[in-house]
Tab-separated table of C-alpha atoms in Angstrom:
chain	number	residue	atom	x	y	z
A	1	UNK	CA	-11.940	-17.995	-6.258
A	2	UNK	CA	-9.444	-17.040	-8.946
A	3	UNK	CA	-7.274	-20.119	-8.382
A	4	UNK	CA	-10.330	-22.449	-8.340
A	5	UNK	CA	-11.528	-20.870	-11.601
A	6	UNK	CA	-8.187	-21.970	-13.086
A	7	UNK	CA	-8.575	-25.558	-11.828
A	8	UNK	CA	-6.075	-25.283	-8.984
A	9	UNK	CA	-6.578	-27.464	-5.870
A	10	UNK	CA	-6.807	-25.019	-2.952
A	11	UNK	CA	-6.513	-25.580	0.809
A	12	UNK	CA	-7.254	-22.672	3.134
A	13	UNK	CA	-5.330	-22.646	6.425
A	14	UNK	CA	-6.876	-20.345	9.086
A	15	UNK	CA	-6.735	-20.036	12.827
A	16	UNK	CA	-10.488	-19.390	12.953
A	17	UNK	CA	-13.149	-22.088	13.181
A	18	UNK	CA	-15.968	-22.393	10.562
A	19	UNK	CA	-18.474	-20.449	12.700
A	20	UNK	CA	-16.010	-17.553	12.969
A	21	UNK	CA	-15.387	-17.460	9.252
A	22	UNK	CA	-19.120	-16.948	8.598
A	23	UNK	CA	-20.382	-16.767	5.037
A	24	UNK	CA	-16.879	-16.943	3.596
A	25	UNK	CA	-16.552	-20.535	4.786
A	26	UNK	CA	-19.736	-21.674	3.040
A	27	UNK	CA	-18.911	-19.784	-0.138
A	28	UNK	CA	-15.437	-21.332	-0.444
A	29	UNK	CA	-16.720	-24.789	0.478
A	30	UNK	CA	-19.130	-24.720	-2.447
A	31	UNK	CA	-16.147	-24.024	-4.731
A	32	UNK	CA	-14.462	-27.240	-3.598
A	33	UNK	CA	-11.908	-25.591	-1.316
A	34	UNK	CA	-10.379	-27.749	1.454
A	35	UNK	CA	-9.767	-26.328	4.960
A	36	UNK	CA	-7.280	-26.739	7.796
A	37	UNK	CA	-8.707	-24.710	10.671
A	38	UNK	CA	-8.147	-24.053	14.370
A	39	UNK	CA	-5.202	-23.533	16.678
A	40	UNK	CA	-2.815	-25.842	14.762
A	41	UNK	CA	-3.623	-24.499	11.303
A	42	UNK	CA	0.077	-24.062	10.387
A	43	UNK	CA	1.312	-27.469	11.643
A	44	UNK	CA	0.816	-29.425	8.412
A	45	UNK	CA	1.749	-26.938	5.730
A	46	UNK	CA	3.209	-28.947	2.843
A	47	UNK	CA	1.538	-27.436	-0.202
A	48	UNK	CA	3.405	-26.964	-3.500
A	49	UNK	CA	2.711	-23.207	-3.388
A	50	UNK	CA	1.751	-21.184	-0.309
A	51	UNK	CA	0.044	-17.787	-0.783
A	52	UNK	CA	0.967	-15.852	2.382
A	53	UNK	CA	-1.656	-13.463	3.605
A	54	UNK	CA	0.065	-10.223	4.665
A	55	UNK	CA	-0.775	-10.679	8.355
A	56	UNK	CA	1.262	-13.933	8.608
A	57	UNK	CA	4.971	-13.233	9.115
A	58	UNK	CA	7.276	-15.236	6.764
A	59	UNK	CA	9.041	-16.784	9.802
A	60	UNK	CA	5.969	-18.930	10.462
A	61	UNK	CA	6.425	-20.482	7.020
A	62	UNK	CA	10.143	-21.260	7.226
A	63	UNK	CA	9.568	-24.962	7.955
A	64	UNK	CA	7.314	-25.351	4.982
A	65	UNK	CA	9.779	-23.501	2.772
A	66	UNK	CA	12.586	-25.755	3.916
A	67	UNK	CA	10.371	-28.695	2.980
A	68	UNK	CA	10.132	-27.462	-0.594
A	69	UNK	CA	7.013	-25.243	-0.601
A	70	UNK	CA	7.209	-22.095	-2.687
A	71	UNK	CA	6.207	-19.030	-0.668
A	72	UNK	CA	4.455	-16.306	-2.694
A	73	UNK	CA	1.613	-13.852	-2.480
A	74	UNK	CA	-1.396	-12.540	-4.346
A	75	UNK	CA	0.629	-9.566	-5.494
A	76	UNK	CA	3.378	-11.736	-6.995
A	77	UNK	CA	0.865	-13.845	-8.928
A	78	UNK	CA	-0.947	-10.739	-10.052
A	79	UNK	CA	2.197	-9.152	-11.428
A	80	UNK	CA	3.018	-12.310	-13.471
A	81	UNK	CA	-0.246	-11.880	-15.410
A	82	UNK	CA	-0.772	-8.093	-15.121
A	83	UNK	CA	-1.382	-6.589	-18.590
A	84	UNK	CA	-0.677	-2.878	-17.818
A	85	UNK	CA	1.814	-0.586	-16.094
A	86	UNK	CA	1.791	-0.272	-12.299
A	87	UNK	CA	2.389	2.628	-9.958
A	88	UNK	CA	3.306	1.302	-6.523
A	89	UNK	CA	3.185	3.485	-3.408
A	90	UNK	CA	4.389	2.831	0.123
A	91	UNK	CA	5.428	4.720	3.234
A	92	UNK	CA	4.901	4.666	6.962
A	93	UNK	CA	2.217	7.390	6.665
A	94	UNK	CA	0.197	9.010	3.894
A	95	UNK	CA	-0.047	5.940	1.614
A	96	UNK	CA	-3.800	5.884	1.191
A	97	UNK	CA	-4.205	9.592	0.599
A	98	UNK	CA	-1.374	9.699	-1.941
A	99	UNK	CA	-2.468	6.507	-3.699
A	100	UNK	CA	-5.972	7.919	-4.049
A	101	UNK	CA	-4.610	11.262	-5.263
A	102	UNK	CA	-2.577	9.436	-7.967
A	103	UNK	CA	-5.660	7.605	-9.195
A	104	UNK	CA	-7.766	10.815	-9.270
A	105	UNK	CA	-5.032	12.734	-11.137
A	106	UNK	CA	-4.806	10.018	-13.766
A	107	UNK	CA	-8.615	9.845	-14.113
A	108	UNK	CA	-8.760	13.588	-14.663
A	109	UNK	CA	-6.135	13.165	-17.378
A	110	UNK	CA	-8.386	10.628	-19.166
A	111	UNK	CA	-6.903	7.340	-18.030
A	112	UNK	CA	-8.909	4.302	-16.909
A	113	UNK	CA	-7.498	3.402	-13.499
A	114	UNK	CA	-7.771	0.467	-11.119
A	115	UNK	CA	-7.070	1.348	-7.475
A	116	UNK	CA	-5.985	-1.621	-5.388
A	117	UNK	CA	-3.344	-3.411	-3.346
A	118	UNK	CA	-3.700	-2.478	0.335
A	119	UNK	CA	-6.750	-0.324	-0.597
A	120	UNK	CA	-9.914	-0.877	-2.618
A	121	UNK	CA	-10.717	-3.984	-4.658
A	122	UNK	CA	-8.444	-7.074	-4.196
A	123	UNK	CA	-6.088	-7.664	-7.140
A	124	UNK	CA	-7.529	-11.139	-7.806
A	125	UNK	CA	-11.018	-9.600	-7.913
A	126	UNK	CA	-9.805	-7.235	-10.603
A	127	UNK	CA	-8.535	-10.146	-12.712
A	128	UNK	CA	-11.817	-12.075	-12.278
A	129	UNK	CA	-13.877	-9.033	-13.253
A	130	UNK	CA	-12.417	-8.732	-16.755
A	131	UNK	CA	-11.979	-4.993	-16.174
A	132	UNK	CA	-9.373	-3.378	-18.490
A	133	UNK	CA	-7.424	-0.496	-16.903
A	134	UNK	CA	-4.749	1.667	-18.529
A	135	UNK	CA	-2.830	1.974	-15.245
A	136	UNK	CA	-2.928	0.127	-11.954
A	137	UNK	CA	-2.295	2.250	-8.856
A	138	UNK	CA	-1.407	0.082	-5.908
A	139	UNK	CA	-0.935	0.934	-2.220
A	140	UNK	CA	1.617	-1.503	-0.851
A	141	UNK	CA	2.372	-2.263	2.788
A	142	UNK	CA	5.570	-3.687	4.255
A	143	UNK	CA	3.633	-6.902	5.024
A	144	UNK	CA	2.782	-7.289	1.323
A	145	UNK	CA	6.198	-6.384	0.041
A	146	UNK	CA	8.164	-8.602	2.373
A	147	UNK	CA	8.018	-11.684	0.112
A	148	UNK	CA	7.922	-9.849	-3.202
A	149	UNK	CA	10.811	-10.795	-5.517
A	150	UNK	CA	9.381	-10.150	-9.012
A	151	UNK	CA	7.053	-7.178	-8.429
A	152	UNK	CA	8.042	-4.524	-10.965
A	153	UNK	CA	6.203	-1.167	-10.841
A	154	UNK	CA	6.969	1.303	-13.614
A	155	UNK	CA	6.803	4.022	-10.925
A	156	UNK	CA	7.615	3.336	-7.285
A	157	UNK	CA	7.013	5.863	-4.495
A	158	UNK	CA	8.326	5.766	-0.918
A	159	UNK	CA	6.784	8.711	0.949
A	160	UNK	CA	8.575	8.371	4.268
A	161	UNK	CA	9.934	5.793	6.716
A	162	UNK	CA	9.478	6.055	10.480
A	163	UNK	CA	9.274	3.336	13.207
A	164	UNK	CA	6.131	1.323	12.549
A	165	UNK	CA	4.853	-2.251	12.871
A	166	UNK	CA	7.777	-3.245	15.085
A	167	UNK	CA	5.487	-5.668	16.863
A	168	UNK	CA	5.508	-7.562	13.543
A	169	UNK	CA	8.943	-6.891	12.056
A	170	UNK	CA	11.886	-8.085	14.132
A	171	UNK	CA	13.627	-4.749	13.855
A	172	UNK	CA	13.747	-1.440	11.925
A	173	UNK	CA	16.155	-2.865	9.394
A	174	UNK	CA	13.717	-5.620	8.381
A	175	UNK	CA	10.965	-3.023	8.062
A	176	UNK	CA	13.135	-0.754	5.824
A	177	UNK	CA	14.217	-3.748	3.714
A	178	UNK	CA	10.583	-4.682	3.130
A	179	UNK	CA	9.712	-1.164	1.989
A	180	UNK	CA	12.649	-0.980	-0.397
A	181	UNK	CA	11.628	-4.227	-2.104
A	182	UNK	CA	9.302	-1.883	-4.053
A	183	UNK	CA	12.365	-0.815	-6.076
A	184	UNK	CA	13.993	-4.241	-6.367
A	185	UNK	CA	13.046	-5.106	-9.992
A	186	UNK	CA	13.049	-1.573	-11.409
A	187	UNK	CA	15.428	-0.731	-14.229
A	188	UNK	CA	16.986	2.474	-15.556
A	189	UNK	CA	13.806	3.010	-17.589
A	190	UNK	CA	11.570	3.225	-14.485
A	191	UNK	CA	11.027	6.022	-11.925
A	192	UNK	CA	11.631	6.083	-8.203
A	193	UNK	CA	10.023	8.920	-6.210
A	194	UNK	CA	11.423	9.351	-2.705
A	195	UNK	CA	11.425	11.586	0.319
A	196	UNK	CA	14.569	13.662	0.771
A	197	UNK	CA	16.647	12.133	3.544
A	198	UNK	CA	16.517	8.659	2.044
A	199	UNK	CA	19.531	9.229	-0.253
A	200	UNK	CA	21.846	7.062	1.812
A	201	UNK	CA	19.308	4.256	2.097
A	202	UNK	CA	18.612	4.413	-1.646
A	203	UNK	CA	22.334	4.086	-2.323
A	204	UNK	CA	22.638	1.153	0.115
A	205	UNK	CA	19.884	-0.744	-1.709
A	206	UNK	CA	21.361	0.059	-5.141
A	207	UNK	CA	18.308	1.631	-6.767
A	208	UNK	CA	18.717	1.564	-10.555
A	209	UNK	CA	15.673	3.640	-11.506
A	210	UNK	CA	15.792	7.309	-12.295
A	211	UNK	CA	15.226	9.097	-8.936
A	212	UNK	CA	13.084	12.126	-8.149
A	213	UNK	CA	13.139	13.659	-4.660
A	214	UNK	CA	9.819	15.054	-3.401
A	215	UNK	CA	10.120	18.796	-2.650
A	216	UNK	CA	6.829	20.685	-2.218
A	217	UNK	CA	7.099	23.996	-4.077
A	218	UNK	CA	3.602	25.393	-3.504
A	219	UNK	CA	2.264	24.041	-6.760
A	220	UNK	CA	-1.102	23.035	-5.275
A	221	UNK	CA	-2.434	26.108	-3.419
A	222	UNK	CA	-6.061	24.898	-3.856
A	223	UNK	CA	-5.457	21.544	-2.157
A	224	UNK	CA	-8.456	21.046	0.212
A	225	UNK	CA	-6.464	18.900	2.680
A	226	UNK	CA	-5.006	20.098	5.971
A	227	UNK	CA	-1.322	20.640	6.423
A	228	UNK	CA	1.986	21.026	4.662
A	229	UNK	CA	2.381	17.233	4.587
A	230	UNK	CA	-0.540	17.023	2.155
A	231	UNK	CA	1.296	19.510	-0.133
A	232	UNK	CA	4.077	16.926	0.011
A	233	UNK	CA	1.603	14.099	-0.779
A	234	UNK	CA	0.153	16.077	-3.719
A	235	UNK	CA	3.637	16.734	-5.101
A	236	UNK	CA	4.510	13.044	-4.763
A	237	UNK	CA	1.284	12.058	-6.575
A	238	UNK	CA	1.999	14.417	-9.472
A	239	UNK	CA	5.603	13.242	-9.809
A	240	UNK	CA	4.288	9.669	-9.984
A	241	UNK	CA	1.909	10.644	-12.803
A	242	UNK	CA	4.313	12.720	-14.885
A	243	UNK	CA	5.702	9.658	-16.853
A	244	UNK	CA	2.170	9.203	-18.173
A	245	UNK	CA	2.129	12.677	-19.703
A	246	UNK	CA	0.106	14.384	-16.955
A	247	UNK	CA	0.554	18.145	-16.922
A	248	UNK	CA	0.723	20.297	-13.818
A	249	UNK	CA	-2.515	21.960	-14.852
A	250	UNK	CA	-4.288	18.589	-15.019
A	251	UNK	CA	-2.856	17.585	-11.654
A	252	UNK	CA	-3.797	20.896	-10.011
A	253	UNK	CA	-7.419	20.569	-11.143
A	254	UNK	CA	-7.619	16.998	-9.806
A	255	UNK	CA	-6.048	17.959	-6.460
A	256	UNK	CA	-8.421	20.944	-6.077
A	257	UNK	CA	-11.434	18.644	-6.605
A	258	UNK	CA	-10.130	15.973	-4.224
A	259	UNK	CA	-12.425	15.011	-1.341
A	260	UNK	CA	-10.640	14.307	2.012
A	261	UNK	CA	-10.750	10.591	2.872
A	262	UNK	CA	-12.697	9.298	5.902
A	263	UNK	CA	-10.747	9.163	9.188
A	264	UNK	CA	-7.724	11.023	7.805
A	265	UNK	CA	-7.742	14.591	9.200
A	266	UNK	CA	-11.419	14.586	8.225
A	267	UNK	CA	-13.477	17.649	9.147
A	268	UNK	CA	-16.684	16.153	10.531
A	269	UNK	CA	-18.454	19.127	12.112
A	270	UNK	CA	-18.172	22.747	13.228
A	271	UNK	CA	-20.254	23.434	16.320
A	272	UNK	CA	-20.316	26.868	18.015
A	273	UNK	CA	-17.212	27.815	16.116
A	274	UNK	CA	-15.300	24.661	17.192
A	275	UNK	CA	-13.973	22.384	14.411
A	276	UNK	CA	-14.110	18.638	15.061
A	277	UNK	CA	-11.549	16.540	13.199
A	278	UNK	CA	-11.529	12.741	12.910
A	279	UNK	CA	-7.982	11.402	12.433
A	280	UNK	CA	-8.567	7.908	13.718
A	281	UNK	CA	-6.345	6.378	11.016
A	282	UNK	CA	-3.427	8.146	12.681
A	283	UNK	CA	-1.758	5.162	14.324
A	284	UNK	CA	1.825	6.223	14.920
A	285	UNK	CA	3.513	8.942	16.955
A	286	UNK	CA	5.071	10.347	13.794
A	287	UNK	CA	1.614	10.656	12.133
A	288	UNK	CA	0.181	12.289	15.251
A	289	UNK	CA	3.025	14.861	15.229
A	290	UNK	CA	2.314	15.718	11.572
A	291	UNK	CA	-1.449	15.996	12.313
A	292	UNK	CA	-0.896	18.393	15.170
A	293	UNK	CA	1.496	20.524	13.088
A	294	UNK	CA	-1.251	20.790	10.454
A	295	UNK	CA	-3.580	22.582	12.867
A	296	UNK	CA	-3.543	26.397	13.069
A	297	UNK	CA	-5.965	26.577	16.041
A	298	UNK	CA	-5.586	25.583	19.720
A	299	UNK	CA	-6.159	21.854	19.927
A	300	UNK	CA	-8.021	19.613	22.376
A	301	UNK	CA	-6.599	16.155	21.636
A	302	UNK	CA	-8.320	12.875	22.402
A	303	UNK	CA	-6.028	9.944	21.631
A	304	UNK	CA	-5.347	6.476	22.883
A	305	UNK	CA	-4.249	2.989	21.871
A	306	UNK	CA	-1.334	0.721	22.513
């Protein structure tokens, strides 16, 4: 929609057929969008610019790139026209909670905030809306970051790195490299917030930004979230907000008022003295280990998956 509003010719390539795309197909068709659909949707890619959706691995676009197509993403385009500073947050676990904490801390401090990226409103939707935010707070996944070469957040946060998405990335090194693209364009005037233990990796990727290592020091005793790991997330969120003049007192009030997010160690009921917790966004062994460590009662665990 954003590209068509700017007069760009757009072709959507998708494995799904029109009936599977539902209302989205009709909406885009009325905007004059062309389609290449079905099993062979990637066979004839020869566009000037290809916006890669995060679920499509760059290797599937190598032929088009060799033929002269520029491979980019919504995030790269957004940064080229973004009018305000960005806080970018990534990590194997805890991204959504920490990103939301950052936005709430800034709002409590009086800032107008847009929450987006891998969470909330799409970045192109923000640009179409005409909304004017003081700060953009973006959750970023390895899928989104993998093709980013100009993305430049004023503050970049890597919470943790553990084996994840290795059915998508060819190996752990590719996954780590994607995560550390968050710091690629930062300068000495920017801030990098990292988990202790990533010192060697940070040195290997040549981070230029000023570095802060996340060390929970009990600054948020009224945090309503389960577990020591959420003390870590609260500390990371505050460190990310400090360059914007946020005081510890402001941050503590915002953290104390924070509502736990759905499906993330969410207390859903207490029946006959038994607490029921929904942690269905826990999708890695590392996240499950942290969740179990957060419990101070005997646990009956129901889990499954691939």
